[in-house]
């Protein structure tokens, strides 16, 4: 896992409407990829694709148990991105994007 990442790309991933829905499901613990796919009406492959950058940089952890993928959020690391003063404007922009999609 690389320690160097694009903060803006992380924010964009987090505030994408579908990805944020997936992350919301992960707030209360790990989930099987199949569950997340069912809840968001996308394929398991797309769940992994949408989370790939977050997985690559350890914001989301992926474990494989046989043929099943289990995902969990690194809540502490995700929170630091949003709370970082340098990213406040990016977070606001992300929220504005999310609001635009919802309206």
Coordinates of N, CA, C and O in Angstrom, one line a residue:
X1 N 0.8 -1.2 0.0 CA 0.0 0.0 0.0 C 0.9 1.3 0.0 O 1.8 1.4 0.8
X2 N 0.6 2.1 -0.9 CA 1.3 3.4 -1.0 C 0.9 4.4 0.1 O -0.3 4.5 0.4
X3 N 1.8 5.1 0.7 CA 1.4 6.2 1.6 C 1.2 7.5 0.9 O 0.7 8.4 1.5
X4 N 1.5 7.6 -0.3 CA 1.3 8.8 -1.1 C 0.1 8.7 -1.9 O -0.1 7.7 -2.7
X5 N -0.8 9.6 -1.7 CA -2.1 9.6 -2.5 C -2.6 11.0 -2.8 O -2.1 12.0 -2.2
X6 N -3.5 11.1 -3.8 CA -4.0 12.3 -4.2 C -5.3 12.6 -3.3 O -6.3 12.0 -3.4
X7 N -5.1 13.6 -2.4 CA -6.2 13.9 -1.5 C -7.5 14.3 -2.2 O -8.6 13.9 -1.7
X8 N -7.4 15.0 -3.2 CA -8.6 15.4 -4.0 C -9.3 14.2 -4.6 O -10.5 14.1 -4.6
X9 N -8.5 13.3 -5.1 CA -9.1 12.1 -5.6 C -9.8 11.2 -4.5 O -10.9 10.7 -4.8
X10 N -9.2 11.2 -3.3 CA -9.9 10.5 -2.2 C -11.2 11.2 -1.9 O -12.2 10.5 -1.7
X11 N -11.2 12.5 -1.8 CA -12.4 13.3 -1.5 C -13.5 13.0 -2.6 O -14.7 12.7 -2.3
X12 N -13.1 13.0 -3.9 CA -14.0 12.8 -5.0 C -14.6 11.4 -4.8 O -15.8 11.2 -5.0
X13 N -13.8 10.4 -4.5 CA -14.3 9.0 -4.3 C -15.3 9.0 -3.1 O -16.3 8.4 -3.3
X14 N -14.9 9.6 -2.0 CA -15.8 9.5 -0.8 C -17.1 10.2 -1.1 O -18.1 9.7 -0.5
X15 N -17.2 11.2 -1.9 CA -18.4 12.0 -2.0 C -19.2 11.6 -3.3 O -20.2 12.3 -3.6
X16 N -18.7 10.7 -4.1 CA -19.5 10.2 -5.2 C -20.7 9.5 -4.6 O -20.6 8.8 -3.6
X17 N -21.9 9.8 -5.1 CA -23.1 9.3 -4.5 C -23.2 7.8 -4.3 O -23.6 7.4 -3.2
X18 N -22.8 7.0 -5.2 CA -22.8 5.6 -5.0 C -21.7 5.1 -4.0 O -22.0 4.3 -3.1
X19 N -20.5 5.6 -4.2 CA -19.4 5.3 -3.3 C -19.7 5.7 -1.9 O -19.5 5.0 -0.9
X20 N -20.3 6.9 -1.7 CA -20.6 7.3 -0.3 C -21.7 6.4 0.3 O -21.7 6.2 1.5
X21 N -22.6 5.9 -0.5 CA -23.6 5.0 0.0 C -23.0 3.7 0.4 O -23.3 3.1 1.5
X22 N -22.0 3.2 -0.3 CA -21.2 2.0 0.0 C -20.5 2.3 1.4 O -20.5 1.4 2.3
X23 N -19.8 3.4 1.5 CA -19.1 3.7 2.7 C -20.0 3.8 3.9 O -19.7 3.4 5.0
X24 N -21.2 4.4 3.7 CA -22.2 4.4 4.7 C -22.6 3.0 5.3 O -22.7 2.9 6.5
X25 N -22.7 2.1 4.4 CA -23.0 0.7 4.8 C -21.8 0.1 5.6 O -22.0 -0.7 6.5
X26 N -20.6 0.6 5.3 CA -19.4 0.1 6.0 C -19.2 0.8 7.4 O -18.3 0.3 8.1
X27 N -19.9 1.8 7.7 CA -19.7 2.5 8.9 C -19.9 1.6 10.2 O -19.2 1.8 11.1
X28 N -20.8 0.7 10.1 CA -21.1 -0.1 11.3 C -20.4 -1.5 11.2 O -20.7 -2.4 11.9
X29 N -19.4 -1.6 10.3 CA -18.6 -2.8 10.3 C -18.4 -3.4 8.9 O -19.0 -2.9 8.0
X30 N -17.6 -4.5 8.9 CA -17.3 -5.1 7.6 C -18.6 -5.7 6.9 O -19.5 -6.1 7.6
X31 N -18.6 -5.7 5.6 CA -19.7 -6.3 4.8 C -19.1 -7.1 3.7 O -18.1 -6.8 3.1
X32 N -19.9 -8.1 3.3 CA -19.5 -8.8 2.1 C -19.8 -7.9 0.9 O -20.8 -7.2 0.8
X33 N -19.0 -8.1 -0.1 CA -19.1 -7.3 -1.4 C -20.5 -7.6 -2.0 O -21.1 -6.7 -2.5
X34 N -21.0 -8.8 -1.9 CA -22.3 -9.2 -2.5 C -23.4 -8.4 -1.9 O -24.3 -7.9 -2.5
X35 N -23.3 -8.2 -0.6 CA -24.3 -7.4 0.2 C -24.3 -5.9 -0.3 O -25.3 -5.3 -0.6
X36 N -23.1 -5.4 -0.4 CA -23.0 -4.0 -0.9 C -23.5 -3.8 -2.3 O -24.1 -2.8 -2.7
X37 N -23.2 -4.8 -3.2 CA -23.7 -4.8 -4.6 C -25.2 -4.8 -4.6 O -25.8 -4.0 -5.3
X38 N -25.8 -5.6 -3.8 CA -27.2 -5.7 -3.7 C -27.9 -4.4 -3.2 O -28.9 -3.9 -3.8
X39 N -27.3 -3.8 -2.2 CA -27.8 -2.6 -1.6 C -27.7 -1.4 -2.5 O -28.5 -0.5 -2.5
X40 N -26.7 -1.4 -3.4 CA -26.5 -0.2 -4.3 C -26.9 -0.5 -5.7 O -26.8 0.4 -6.6
X41 N -27.4 -1.7 -6.0 CA -27.9 -2.1 -7.3 C -26.8 -2.0 -8.4 O -27.1 -1.6 -9.5
X42 N -25.6 -2.4 -8.0 CA -24.5 -2.5 -9.0 C -23.8 -3.8 -8.8 O -24.1 -4.5 -7.8
X43 N -23.0 -4.2 -9.7 CA -22.3 -5.5 -9.6 C -21.2 -5.5 -8.6 O -20.7 -4.4 -8.2
X44 N -20.8 -6.6 -8.2 CA -19.7 -6.7 -7.2 C -18.4 -6.2 -7.8 O -17.6 -5.5 -7.1
X45 N -18.2 -6.4 -9.1 CA -17.0 -5.9 -9.8 C -17.0 -4.3 -9.7 O -16.0 -3.7 -9.5
X46 N -18.2 -3.7 -10.0 CA -18.3 -2.3 -9.9 C -18.0 -1.7 -8.5 O -17.4 -0.7 -8.3
X47 N -18.5 -2.5 -7.5 CA -18.2 -2.1 -6.1 C -16.7 -2.0 -5.9 O -16.2 -1.0 -5.4
X48 N -16.0 -3.0 -6.3 CA -14.6 -3.0 -6.1 C -13.9 -2.0 -6.9 O -13.0 -1.3 -6.5
X49 N -14.4 -1.7 -8.2 CA -13.8 -0.7 -9.0 C -14.0 0.7 -8.4 O -13.1 1.5 -8.4
X50 N -15.2 1.0 -7.9 CA -15.5 2.3 -7.2 C -14.6 2.5 -6.0 O -14.3 3.6 -5.7
X51 N -14.3 1.4 -5.3 CA -13.5 1.5 -4.1 C -12.0 1.3 -4.3 O -11.2 1.4 -3.4
X52 N -11.6 1.0 -5.5 CA -10.2 0.6 -5.8 C -9.2 1.6 -5.3 O -8.2 1.2 -4.7
X53 N -9.4 2.9 -5.5 CA -8.4 3.9 -5.1 C -8.4 3.9 -3.6 O -7.3 4.0 -3.0
X54 N -9.5 3.8 -3.0 CA -9.6 3.8 -1.5 C -8.9 2.5 -0.9 O -8.3 2.6 0.1
X55 N -9.1 1.4 -1.6 CA -8.5 0.2 -1.2 C -7.0 0.3 -1.4 O -6.2 -0.1 -0.5
X56 N -6.6 0.8 -2.5 CA -5.1 0.9 -2.8 C -4.4 1.7 -1.7 O -3.2 1.4 -1.4
X57 N -5.0 2.7 -1.1 CA -4.4 3.5 -0.1 C -4.9 3.3 1.3 O -4.7 4.1 2.2
X58 N -5.5 2.1 1.5 CA -5.9 1.6 2.8 C -6.9 2.4 3.5 O -7.0 2.4 4.7
X59 N -7.8 3.1 2.8 CA -8.9 3.8 3.4 C -10.1 2.8 3.5 O -10.9 2.9 4.4
X60 N -10.1 1.8 2.7 CA -11.0 0.6 2.7 C -10.1 -0.6 2.7 O -9.2 -0.7 1.9
X61 N -10.4 -1.6 3.5 CA -9.7 -2.8 3.5 C -10.5 -3.9 2.8 O -11.7 -4.0 3.1
X62 N -9.8 -4.7 2.0 CA -10.5 -5.8 1.3 C -9.8 -7.1 1.7 O -8.6 -7.2 1.6
X63 N -10.6 -8.0 2.2 CA -10.1 -9.4 2.5 C -10.9 -10.4 1.6 O -12.1 -10.1 1.3
X64 N -10.2 -11.4 1.2 CA -10.8 -12.4 0.4 C -10.9 -13.7 1.2 O -10.0 -14.2 1.8
X65 N -12.2 -14.2 1.3 CA -12.4 -15.5 2.0 C -13.0 -16.4 1.0 O -14.2 -16.4 0.8
X66 N -12.2 -17.3 0.4 CA -12.6 -18.1 -0.6 C -13.0 -17.3 -1.8 O -12.1 -16.5 -2.3
X67 N -14.2 -17.4 -2.3 CA -14.7 -16.6 -3.4 C -15.3 -15.3 -3.0 O -15.7 -14.5 -3.8
X68 N -15.5 -15.1 -1.7 CA -16.2 -13.9 -1.2 C -15.2 -12.8 -0.8 O -14.1 -13.1 -0.2
X69 N -15.5 -11.6 -1.2 CA -14.7 -10.4 -0.8 C -15.4 -9.7 0.4 O -16.6 -9.5 0.3
X70 N -14.7 -9.4 1.4 CA -15.2 -8.7 2.6 C -14.5 -7.4 2.7 O -13.3 -7.3 2.6
X71 N -15.3 -6.3 2.8 CA -14.8 -5.0 2.8 C -15.1 -4.3 4.2 O -16.1 -4.6 4.8
X72 N -14.1 -3.5 4.6 CA -14.3 -2.7 5.8 C -13.7 -1.4 5.7 O -12.7 -1.2 4.9
X73 N -14.3 -0.4 6.3 CA -13.8 1.0 6.2 C -12.7 1.3 7.3 O -12.9 0.8 8.4
X74 N -11.7 2.0 6.9 CA -10.7 2.5 7.9 C -11.3 3.9 8.3 O -10.8 4.9 7.8
X75 N -12.2 3.9 9.3 CA -12.9 5.1 9.6 C -12.0 6.2 10.1 O -12.2 7.4 9.8
X76 N -11.0 5.8 10.9 CA -10.1 6.8 11.4 C -9.3 7.5 10.2 O -9.2 8.8 10.2
X77 N -8.9 6.8 9.3 CA -8.2 7.3 8.1 C -9.1 8.2 7.2 O -8.7 9.3 6.8
X78 N -10.3 7.7 7.0 CA -11.3 8.5 6.3 C -11.6 9.8 6.9 O -11.7 10.8 6.3
X79 N -11.8 9.8 8.3 CA -12.1 11.0 9.0 C -11.0 12.0 8.9 O -11.3 13.2 8.8
X80 N -9.7 11.5 8.9 CA -8.6 12.5 8.9 C -8.6 13.3 7.6 O -8.2 14.4 7.6
X81 N -9.1 12.6 6.5 CA -9.1 13.3 5.2 C -10.1 14.5 5.3 O -9.9 15.6 4.8
X82 N -11.3 14.2 5.8 CA -12.4 15.2 5.9 C -12.0 16.3 6.9 O -12.3 17.5 6.6
X83 N -11.4 16.0 8.0 CA -11.0 16.9 9.0 C -9.8 17.8 8.7 O -9.6 18.8 9.3
X84 N -9.0 17.3 7.8 CA -7.8 18.1 7.5 C -8.1 19.4 6.9 O -8.9 19.6 5.9
X85 N -7.6 20.5 7.5 CA -7.9 21.9 7.1 C -7.6 22.1 5.6 O -8.3 22.9 5.0
X86 N -6.5 21.5 5.1 CA -6.2 21.7 3.7 C -7.3 21.2 2.8 O -7.4 21.6 1.7
X87 N -8.0 20.2 3.3 CA -9.1 19.6 2.5 C -10.5 20.1 2.7 O -11.4 19.7 2.1
X88 N -10.6 21.1 3.6 CA -11.9 21.6 3.9 C -12.6 22.1 2.7 O -13.8 21.8 2.4
X89 N -12.0 22.9 1.8 CA -12.6 23.4 0.6 C -13.0 22.3 -0.3 O -14.0 22.3 -0.9
X90 N -12.1 21.2 -0.4 CA -12.4 20.1 -1.3 C -13.6 19.3 -0.7 O -14.4 18.8 -1.5
X91 N -13.7 19.2 0.6 CA -14.8 18.5 1.2 C -16.1 19.3 1.0 O -17.2 18.7 0.6
X92 N -16.1 20.6 1.1 CA -17.3 21.4 0.8 C -17.7 21.3 -0.7 O -18.8 21.1 -1.0
X93 N -16.7 21.3 -1.5 CA -16.9 21.1 -2.9 C -17.6 19.7 -3.2 O -18.5 19.6 -4.0
X94 N -17.1 18.7 -2.5 CA -17.6 17.4 -2.6 C -19.1 17.3 -2.1 O -19.9 16.7 -2.8
X95 N -19.3 18.0 -1.0 CA -20.7 18.0 -0.5 C -21.6 18.8 -1.5 O -22.8 18.4 -1.7
X96 N -21.1 19.8 -2.1 CA -21.9 20.5 -3.1 C -22.2 19.7 -4.3 O -23.3 19.7 -4.8
X97 N -21.2 18.9 -4.7 CA -21.4 17.9 -5.8 C -22.5 16.9 -5.5 O -23.4 16.6 -6.2
X98 N -22.4 16.4 -4.2 CA -23.4 15.4 -3.8 C -24.8 16.0 -3.7 O -25.7 15.4 -4.2
X99 N -24.9 17.2 -3.2 CA -26.1 17.9 -3.2 C -26.7 18.1 -4.5 O -27.9 18.0 -4.8
X100 N -25.9 18.4 -5.5 CA -26.4 18.6 -6.9 C -27.0 17.3 -7.4 O -28.0 17.3 -8.1
X101 N -26.3 16.2 -7.2 CA -26.8 14.9 -7.6 C -28.1 14.6 -7.0 O -29.0 14.0 -7.6
X102 N -28.2 14.9 -5.7 CA -29.5 14.5 -4.9 C -30.7 15.4 -5.3 O -31.8 15.0 -5.2
X103 N -30.4 16.6 -5.8 CA -31.5 17.5 -6.2 C -31.7 17.3 -7.6 O -32.6 17.4 -8.3

